[in-house]
Structures are given as structure tokens and as C-alpha cells.
mmCIF file of C-alpha atoms in Angstrom:
data_model
loop_
_atom_site.group_PDB
_atom_site.id
_atom_site.type_symbol
_atom_site.label_atom_id
_atom_site.label_comp_id
_atom_site.label_asym_id
_atom_site.label_seq_id
_atom_site.Cartn_x
_atom_site.Cartn_y
_atom_site.Cartn_z
ATOM 1 C CA MET U 1 0.000 0.000 0.000
ATOM 2 C CA ASP U 2 1.335 3.423 -0.943
ATOM 3 C CA ALA U 3 -0.477 5.568 1.617
ATOM 4 C CA SER U 4 1.440 8.687 0.593
ATOM 5 C CA LYS U 5 -0.958 9.018 -2.354
ATOM 6 C CA ILE U 6 -3.863 9.496 0.073
ATOM 7 C CA PHE U 7 -2.482 12.644 1.657
ATOM 8 C CA GLU U 8 -1.736 15.730 -0.383
ATOM 9 C CA GLY U 9 -0.918 19.241 0.698
ATOM 10 C CA PHE U 10 0.980 18.613 3.929
ATOM 11 C CA ASP U 11 4.618 17.553 4.173
ATOM 12 C CA ARG U 12 4.043 16.912 7.881
ATOM 13 C CA LYS U 13 0.590 15.756 8.866
ATOM 14 C CA VAL U 14 -1.572 14.798 11.842
ATOM 15 C CA VAL U 15 -4.144 12.128 11.026
ATOM 16 C CA CYS U 16 -7.071 11.202 13.304
ATOM 17 C CA LEU U 17 -8.871 7.870 13.000
ATOM 18 C CA VAL U 18 -12.522 7.696 14.113
ATOM 19 C CA GLY U 19 -15.423 5.287 13.770
ATOM 20 C CA ALA U 20 -15.244 1.491 13.969
ATOM 21 C CA GLY U 21 -14.266 -1.570 12.024
ATOM 22 C CA GLY U 22 -10.505 -1.231 11.775
ATOM 23 C CA LYS U 23 -8.970 1.863 13.371
ATOM 24 C CA LYS U 24 -6.017 -0.056 14.809
ATOM 25 C CA THR U 25 -5.314 -2.014 11.618
ATOM 26 C CA THR U 26 -5.546 1.232 9.648
ATOM 27 C CA MET U 27 -3.165 2.902 12.092
ATOM 28 C CA TYR U 28 -0.588 0.161 11.634
ATOM 29 C CA ALA U 29 -1.036 -0.046 7.852
ATOM 30 C CA LEU U 30 -0.503 3.710 7.494
ATOM 31 C CA SER U 31 2.460 3.728 9.868
ATOM 32 C CA GLN U 32 4.233 1.067 7.823
ATOM 33 C CA SER U 33 3.475 2.631 4.443
ATOM 34 C CA LEU U 34 3.990 6.346 4.987
ATOM 35 C CA PRO U 35 7.507 7.702 4.469
ATOM 36 C CA GLY U 36 9.508 9.184 7.321
ATOM 37 C CA THR U 37 9.077 8.876 11.073
ATOM 38 C CA VAL U 38 5.662 8.214 12.632
ATOM 39 C CA ALA U 39 4.242 8.871 16.109
ATOM 40 C CA LEU U 40 1.211 6.869 17.219
ATOM 41 C CA SER U 41 -1.115 7.857 20.018
ATOM 42 C CA SER U 42 -4.718 8.074 21.162
ATOM 43 C CA THR U 43 -7.093 10.484 22.851
ATOM 44 C CA THR U 44 -9.076 7.562 24.333
ATOM 45 C CA HIS U 45 -8.430 4.302 26.157
ATOM 46 C CA MET U 46 -7.163 1.571 23.850
ATOM 47 C CA TYR U 47 -5.547 -1.840 23.770
ATOM 48 C CA HIS U 48 -1.794 -1.562 24.064
ATOM 49 C CA TYR U 49 0.229 -1.152 20.897
ATOM 50 C CA ASP U 50 1.385 -4.175 18.935
ATOM 51 C CA SER U 51 5.179 -4.441 19.135
ATOM 52 C CA LYS U 52 5.164 -6.068 15.687
ATOM 53 C CA TYR U 53 4.462 -2.631 14.197
ATOM 54 C CA VAL U 54 6.023 -0.328 16.802
ATOM 55 C CA ASN U 55 9.749 0.162 17.300
ATOM 56 C CA ARG U 56 9.513 2.002 20.602
ATOM 57 C CA LEU U 57 6.844 2.368 23.311
ATOM 58 C CA ILE U 58 7.146 5.649 25.218
ATOM 59 C CA SER U 59 5.258 6.482 28.412
ATOM 60 C CA VAL U 60 4.555 10.186 28.831
ATOM 61 C CA LYS U 61 4.949 9.725 32.586
ATOM 62 C CA ASN U 62 8.653 9.970 31.842
ATOM 63 C CA GLN U 63 9.484 13.673 31.610
ATOM 64 C CA ASP U 64 12.118 12.898 28.971
ATOM 65 C CA TYR U 65 9.566 11.607 26.478
ATOM 66 C CA LEU U 66 10.009 14.630 24.185
ATOM 67 C CA ALA U 67 13.759 14.241 24.038
ATOM 68 C CA PHE U 68 13.706 10.675 22.781
ATOM 69 C CA LYS U 69 15.098 10.300 19.250
ATOM 70 C CA GLY U 70 15.968 6.646 19.341
ATOM 71 C CA PRO U 71 16.120 4.172 16.470
ATOM 72 C CA GLY U 72 13.181 2.927 14.482
ATOM 73 C CA LYS U 73 10.527 4.516 12.331
ATOM 74 C CA VAL U 74 7.406 4.127 14.508
ATOM 75 C CA HIS U 75 7.129 5.303 18.128
ATOM 76 C CA ALA U 76 3.942 4.939 20.181
ATOM 77 C CA PHE U 77 3.103 7.277 23.079
ATOM 78 C CA TYR U 78 0.708 6.338 25.854
ATOM 79 C CA GLY U 79 -0.498 7.475 29.257
ATOM 80 C CA GLU U 80 -1.312 5.381 32.304
ATOM 81 C CA LYS U 81 -1.587 1.611 32.067
ATOM 82 C CA ILE U 82 -5.186 0.824 32.996
ATOM 83 C CA HIS U 83 -4.431 -2.879 33.253
ATOM 84 C CA LYS U 84 -2.219 -5.339 31.434
ATOM 85 C CA GLU U 85 -3.832 -4.934 28.015
ATOM 86 C CA ARG U 86 -5.113 -1.343 27.972
ATOM 87 C CA VAL U 87 -3.610 2.130 28.251
ATOM 88 C CA SER U 88 -5.123 5.590 28.631
ATOM 89 C CA GLY U 89 -5.141 8.250 25.951
ATOM 90 C CA LEU U 90 -3.361 11.597 25.963
ATOM 91 C CA ASN U 91 -4.756 15.118 26.145
ATOM 92 C CA GLU U 92 -4.297 17.746 23.451
ATOM 93 C CA GLU U 93 -1.486 19.565 25.257
ATOM 94 C CA VAL U 94 0.687 16.446 25.462
ATOM 95 C CA LEU U 95 -0.082 15.478 21.876
ATOM 96 C CA ARG U 96 0.775 18.967 20.676
ATOM 97 C CA ASN U 97 4.074 18.842 22.579
ATOM 98 C CA ILE U 98 4.977 15.560 20.881
ATOM 99 C CA TRP U 99 4.106 16.999 17.472
ATOM 100 C CA ASN U 100 5.907 20.275 18.072
ATOM 101 C CA SER U 101 9.078 18.398 19.007
ATOM 102 C CA GLY U 102 9.648 18.067 15.256
ATOM 103 C CA ASN U 103 10.777 14.468 15.644
ATOM 104 C CA TYR U 104 8.011 13.037 13.459
ATOM 105 C CA ASP U 105 6.824 13.449 9.898
ATOM 106 C CA THR U 106 3.385 12.017 10.665
ATOM 107 C CA MET U 107 1.310 11.632 13.818
ATOM 108 C CA ILE U 108 -1.576 9.141 13.751
ATOM 109 C CA ILE U 109 -4.122 9.466 16.549
ATOM 110 C CA LYS U 110 -6.954 7.112 17.452
ATOM 111 C CA ALA U 111 -9.614 9.647 18.403
ATOM 112 C CA ASP U 112 -12.485 7.534 19.729
ATOM 113 C CA GLY U 113 -13.338 4.019 20.898
ATOM 114 C CA ALA U 114 -15.683 1.410 19.459
ATOM 115 C CA ARG U 115 -15.221 -1.674 21.688
ATOM 116 C CA ALA U 116 -14.105 -3.773 18.717
ATOM 117 C CA ARG U 117 -17.400 -3.339 16.879
ATOM 118 C CA LEU U 118 -17.820 -2.825 13.131
ATOM 119 C CA ILE U 119 -19.754 0.454 13.116
ATOM 120 C CA LYS U 120 -20.494 3.277 15.547
ATOM 121 C CA ALA U 121 -21.835 6.780 15.883
ATOM 122 C CA PRO U 122 -19.993 9.253 18.100
ATOM 123 C CA GLY U 123 -21.377 9.852 21.568
ATOM 124 C CA VAL U 124 -21.504 13.092 23.522
ATOM 125 C CA GLY U 125 -18.054 14.691 23.439
ATOM 126 C CA GLU U 126 -16.805 12.300 20.756
ATOM 127 C CA PRO U 127 -14.655 12.139 18.771
ATOM 128 C CA LEU U 128 -11.771 13.818 20.600
ATOM 129 C CA ILE U 129 -9.991 15.351 17.612
ATOM 130 C CA PRO U 130 -7.077 17.678 18.465
ATOM 131 C CA SER U 131 -7.441 21.159 17.006
ATOM 132 C CA PHE U 132 -4.097 20.909 15.180
ATOM 133 C CA ALA U 133 -5.023 17.783 13.196
ATOM 134 C CA ASN U 134 -4.953 18.028 9.388
ATOM 135 C CA TYR U 135 -6.913 14.913 8.432
ATOM 136 C CA VAL U 136 -9.844 12.916 9.808
ATOM 137 C CA ILE U 137 -10.377 9.354 8.581
ATOM 138 C CA PRO U 138 -13.800 7.971 9.563
ATOM 139 C CA ILE U 139 -14.097 4.188 9.206
ATOM 140 C CA PHE U 140 -16.800 1.533 9.103
ATOM 141 C CA SER U 141 -16.867 -2.091 7.949
ATOM 142 C CA ILE U 142 -18.747 -3.057 4.813
ATOM 143 C CA LYS U 143 -19.649 -6.287 6.645
ATOM 144 C CA VAL U 144 -22.487 -4.497 8.475
ATOM 145 C CA VAL U 145 -24.538 -4.061 5.308
ATOM 146 C CA GLY U 146 -27.224 -6.734 5.242
ATOM 147 C CA ARG U 147 -26.946 -7.441 8.974
ATOM 148 C CA LYS U 148 -29.291 -6.403 11.760
ATOM 149 C CA LEU U 149 -28.398 -3.389 13.858
ATOM 150 C CA ASP U 150 -27.534 -4.896 17.221
ATOM 151 C CA SER U 151 -24.786 -4.854 19.836
ATOM 152 C CA SER U 152 -22.865 -7.714 18.231
ATOM 153 C CA ILE U 153 -21.730 -5.411 15.413
ATOM 154 C CA ALA U 154 -22.504 -1.876 16.592
ATOM 155 C CA HIS U 155 -21.371 0.532 19.321
ATOM 156 C CA ARG U 156 -23.763 3.224 20.582
ATOM 157 C CA ILE U 157 -26.862 1.689 19.033
ATOM 158 C CA ASP U 158 -29.250 4.412 20.227
ATOM 159 C CA GLN U 159 -27.131 7.096 18.591
ATOM 160 C CA LEU U 160 -26.673 5.011 15.439
ATOM 161 C CA SER U 161 -30.421 4.513 15.248
ATOM 162 C CA ARG U 162 -30.997 8.272 15.202
ATOM 163 C CA VAL U 163 -28.179 9.122 12.799
ATOM 164 C CA MET U 164 -28.790 6.262 10.392
ATOM 165 C CA LYS U 165 -32.593 6.569 10.547
ATOM 166 C CA ILE U 166 -33.041 2.911 11.419
ATOM 167 C CA GLU U 167 -34.638 1.036 14.305
ATOM 168 C CA PRO U 168 -32.560 -1.407 16.389
ATOM 169 C CA GLY U 169 -32.978 -4.898 14.976
ATOM 170 C CA GLU U 170 -33.665 -3.694 11.446
ATOM 171 C CA VAL U 171 -31.419 -4.790 8.585
ATOM 172 C CA ILE U 172 -28.768 -2.213 7.676
ATOM 173 C CA GLN U 173 -29.043 -1.042 4.070
ATOM 174 C CA ASP U 174 -26.960 1.248 1.850
ATOM 175 C CA LYS U 175 -29.079 4.278 2.729
ATOM 176 C CA HIS U 176 -28.427 3.820 6.439
ATOM 177 C CA VAL U 177 -24.630 3.856 6.238
ATOM 178 C CA ILE U 178 -24.794 6.728 3.738
ATOM 179 C CA SER U 179 -26.733 8.714 6.343
ATOM 180 C CA LEU U 180 -23.955 8.034 8.857
ATOM 181 C CA MET U 181 -21.253 9.055 6.386
ATOM 182 C CA THR U 182 -22.907 12.359 5.447
ATOM 183 C CA SER U 183 -24.283 13.414 8.843
ATOM 184 C CA GLU U 184 -22.926 16.190 11.076
ATOM 185 C CA ALA U 185 -23.722 13.812 13.953
ATOM 186 C CA GLY U 186 -21.840 10.974 12.253
ATOM 187 C CA PHE U 187 -18.684 10.987 10.140
ATOM 188 C CA LEU U 188 -18.554 14.791 9.959
ATOM 189 C CA LYS U 189 -18.743 15.449 13.693
ATOM 190 C CA HIS U 190 -15.946 17.638 15.142
ATOM 191 C CA ALA U 191 -14.167 17.588 11.759
ATOM 192 C CA GLU U 192 -14.687 21.233 10.810
ATOM 193 C CA GLY U 193 -11.682 22.613 8.958
ATOM 194 C CA LYS U 194 -10.094 19.174 8.514
ATOM 195 C CA GLN U 195 -9.661 17.172 5.349
ATOM 196 C CA ILE U 196 -11.968 14.168 5.630
ATOM 197 C CA ILE U 197 -11.129 10.895 3.873
ATOM 198 C CA PRO U 198 -13.574 8.089 4.789
ATOM 199 C CA ILE U 199 -12.540 4.450 4.584
ATOM 200 C CA ILE U 200 -15.012 1.673 3.890
ATOM 201 C CA ASN U 201 -13.065 -1.199 5.385
ATOM 202 C CA MET U 202 -13.026 -5.016 5.248
ATOM 203 C CA VAL U 203 -13.630 -5.020 1.493
ATOM 204 C CA ASP U 204 -12.466 -8.593 1.038
ATOM 205 C CA SER U 205 -14.400 -9.800 -2.015
ATOM 206 C CA LYS U 206 -15.723 -8.622 -5.351
ATOM 207 C CA VAL U 207 -19.219 -8.507 -3.864
ATOM 208 C CA ASP U 208 -17.966 -6.348 -0.978
ATOM 209 C CA GLU U 209 -16.290 -4.058 -3.485
ATOM 210 C CA GLN U 210 -19.432 -3.679 -5.585
ATOM 211 C CA VAL U 211 -21.517 -2.759 -2.526
ATOM 212 C CA ALA U 212 -18.857 -0.403 -1.161
ATOM 213 C CA LEU U 213 -18.446 1.319 -4.539
ATOM 214 C CA ARG U 214 -22.190 1.884 -4.795
ATOM 215 C CA ILE U 215 -22.272 3.380 -1.289
ATOM 216 C CA ALA U 216 -19.226 5.561 -1.908
ATOM 217 C CA GLU U 217 -20.598 7.052 -5.107
ATOM 218 C CA LYS U 218 -23.931 7.903 -3.471
ATOM 219 C CA ALA U 219 -22.271 9.412 -0.389
ATOM 220 C CA LEU U 220 -19.996 11.597 -2.517
ATOM 221 C CA ALA U 221 -23.038 12.886 -4.392
ATOM 222 C CA LEU U 222 -24.706 13.989 -1.135
ATOM 223 C CA THR U 223 -21.957 16.022 0.539
ATOM 224 C CA ASP U 224 -19.042 18.212 -0.447
ATOM 225 C CA ARG U 225 -17.283 17.730 2.899
ATOM 226 C CA PHE U 226 -15.044 15.046 1.396
ATOM 227 C CA GLN U 227 -13.789 14.525 -2.123
ATOM 228 C CA SER U 228 -12.785 10.861 -2.076
ATOM 229 C CA ILE U 229 -13.524 7.597 -0.271
ATOM 230 C CA ILE U 230 -11.126 4.683 0.140
ATOM 231 C CA LEU U 231 -12.254 1.084 -0.229
ATOM 232 C CA GLY U 232 -9.789 -1.045 1.686
ATOM 233 C CA ALA U 233 -8.822 -4.211 3.486
ATOM 234 C CA MET U 234 -6.613 -2.513 6.022
ATOM 235 C CA ASN U 235 -5.753 -5.670 7.981
ATOM 236 C CA LYS U 236 -3.874 -6.670 4.832
ATOM 237 C CA GLY U 237 -2.604 -3.157 4.158
ATOM 238 C CA LEU U 238 -4.602 -3.004 0.936
ATOM 239 C CA ILE U 239 -6.301 -0.063 -0.721
ATOM 240 C CA LYS U 240 -8.686 -1.680 -3.198
ATOM 241 C CA LYS U 241 -9.929 1.513 -4.804
ATOM 242 C CA VAL U 242 -10.033 5.272 -4.289
ATOM 243 C CA VAL U 243 -13.444 6.582 -5.331
ATOM 244 C CA LEU U 244 -13.406 10.222 -6.461
ATOM 245 C CA ARG U 245 -16.272 12.665 -6.793
ATOM 246 C CA LYS U 246 -17.655 12.576 -10.317
#
């Protein structure tokens, strides 16, 4: 995957990942593909970083965290350990300090949580997107289309029901995810002034691609807040297609 083709206009960039259905896999895929040094972090609680993709784990409890310029391309910053598998996110001041250190060409921030579900709508106060971010990448999994809206696949069902205009237990159709993608209470929330590049993720088959392409084209026709949508299988580091506004 050549992720550098996704981002244009910023030599150094701060990218926020929101939504559900592959934020962590997208974070790792981007960190491996983008040129230069990469800082990873989060504004919310998350599972600890995978050492397979991260060269250095840095706790911000150490006051020397800004001075570290050690080896390796990808460094991950975290707050308190909540328990063995999870760590807390960082506030905007700390994230800005890391970015302003000048040690990194790209910062990738996980800006909300989804409890490992495939689709979500942001709750009150979500997503936590730092003001200095350049890009917002909202994500959902194409696997939700054709399935019932329930807690096995969705986070914040009540909010999703309102945003997607669907009742819990109903089958999710194209029009429902398009509503999420184009809503100020969905993919566009807290993204004012940022470049938005949605990803329809888990596009693993030709059928998935056909459905995702249909959704992407309709969403692009309904809003001018984003100019392109990526169809991907980010767990494999694959961009299947970039759909542009016609």
C-alpha cells in the first residue's frame, strides 16, 4: 500500500482515526506505508500497541519523552496503564508537545473508541480530535450491510439509530450507512476545517467491493465535505480503490 498518495498538501501531517471496524489495523497499515518517522497515540483508552508494528513504546509519565530520538521509524506514546492490556489516551497539550518536538513526519491518533465493533456513531463529546489535526479518517466495515443493527456489530446503538434513521434490529441497508457518512452527527462530527477521507473497510471480495463502490458514489453525491472515499482491506494493508467525486 502506498499511503502517501492518500495525503496531499501537507509535508508533515496529523491524522485522526474515528469510527469502527478497523482503526487499529488502519493505524498500523498507514504507519508502515507512509515515508519518514511516525508517532502513534490516542485520545481515548485503547488496547496496548502491537510491538510487531512499533519500534519504541514511550510512556509520557517519563518527563524525557520529548527528548527521545531513538532508532526505528514508529514510536507509540501512551499514558497510564489501565491494566495489562489497555492504556489511557493523551490530552491535546501532550499530543501537541509531541508533534511540536519536530521528531516526526506524521502523527496518527486514534480519536475515539468502538469496543471492537464494526460500526459506531460518536457519543456526547466524541470524537476527541485535536485542534491541530490536518486529516480525519472515519471508518466503518462493509460487513455491516445486510446485517441487523444490534450490539454484536454496533457501538452506541441508540445514537446510530438516530443518525442512520433505522430502528434497532432492522437490517442495515446502503441508505443507512450513507446517512452516517454524510451526517454532522456521524462521520462529519468535530471535523470542521479538517480534510476528511472516509474508509469503507473489510472489502475482502468482489461482492464487498461492488456494494462499497455503490455506497461511496452515493455518499460523494450527497456532501461536499469530502472529495474521495477509500475502499480497503486494512488488515492486509490493501487499498482496493479510491473513489473520487464525479
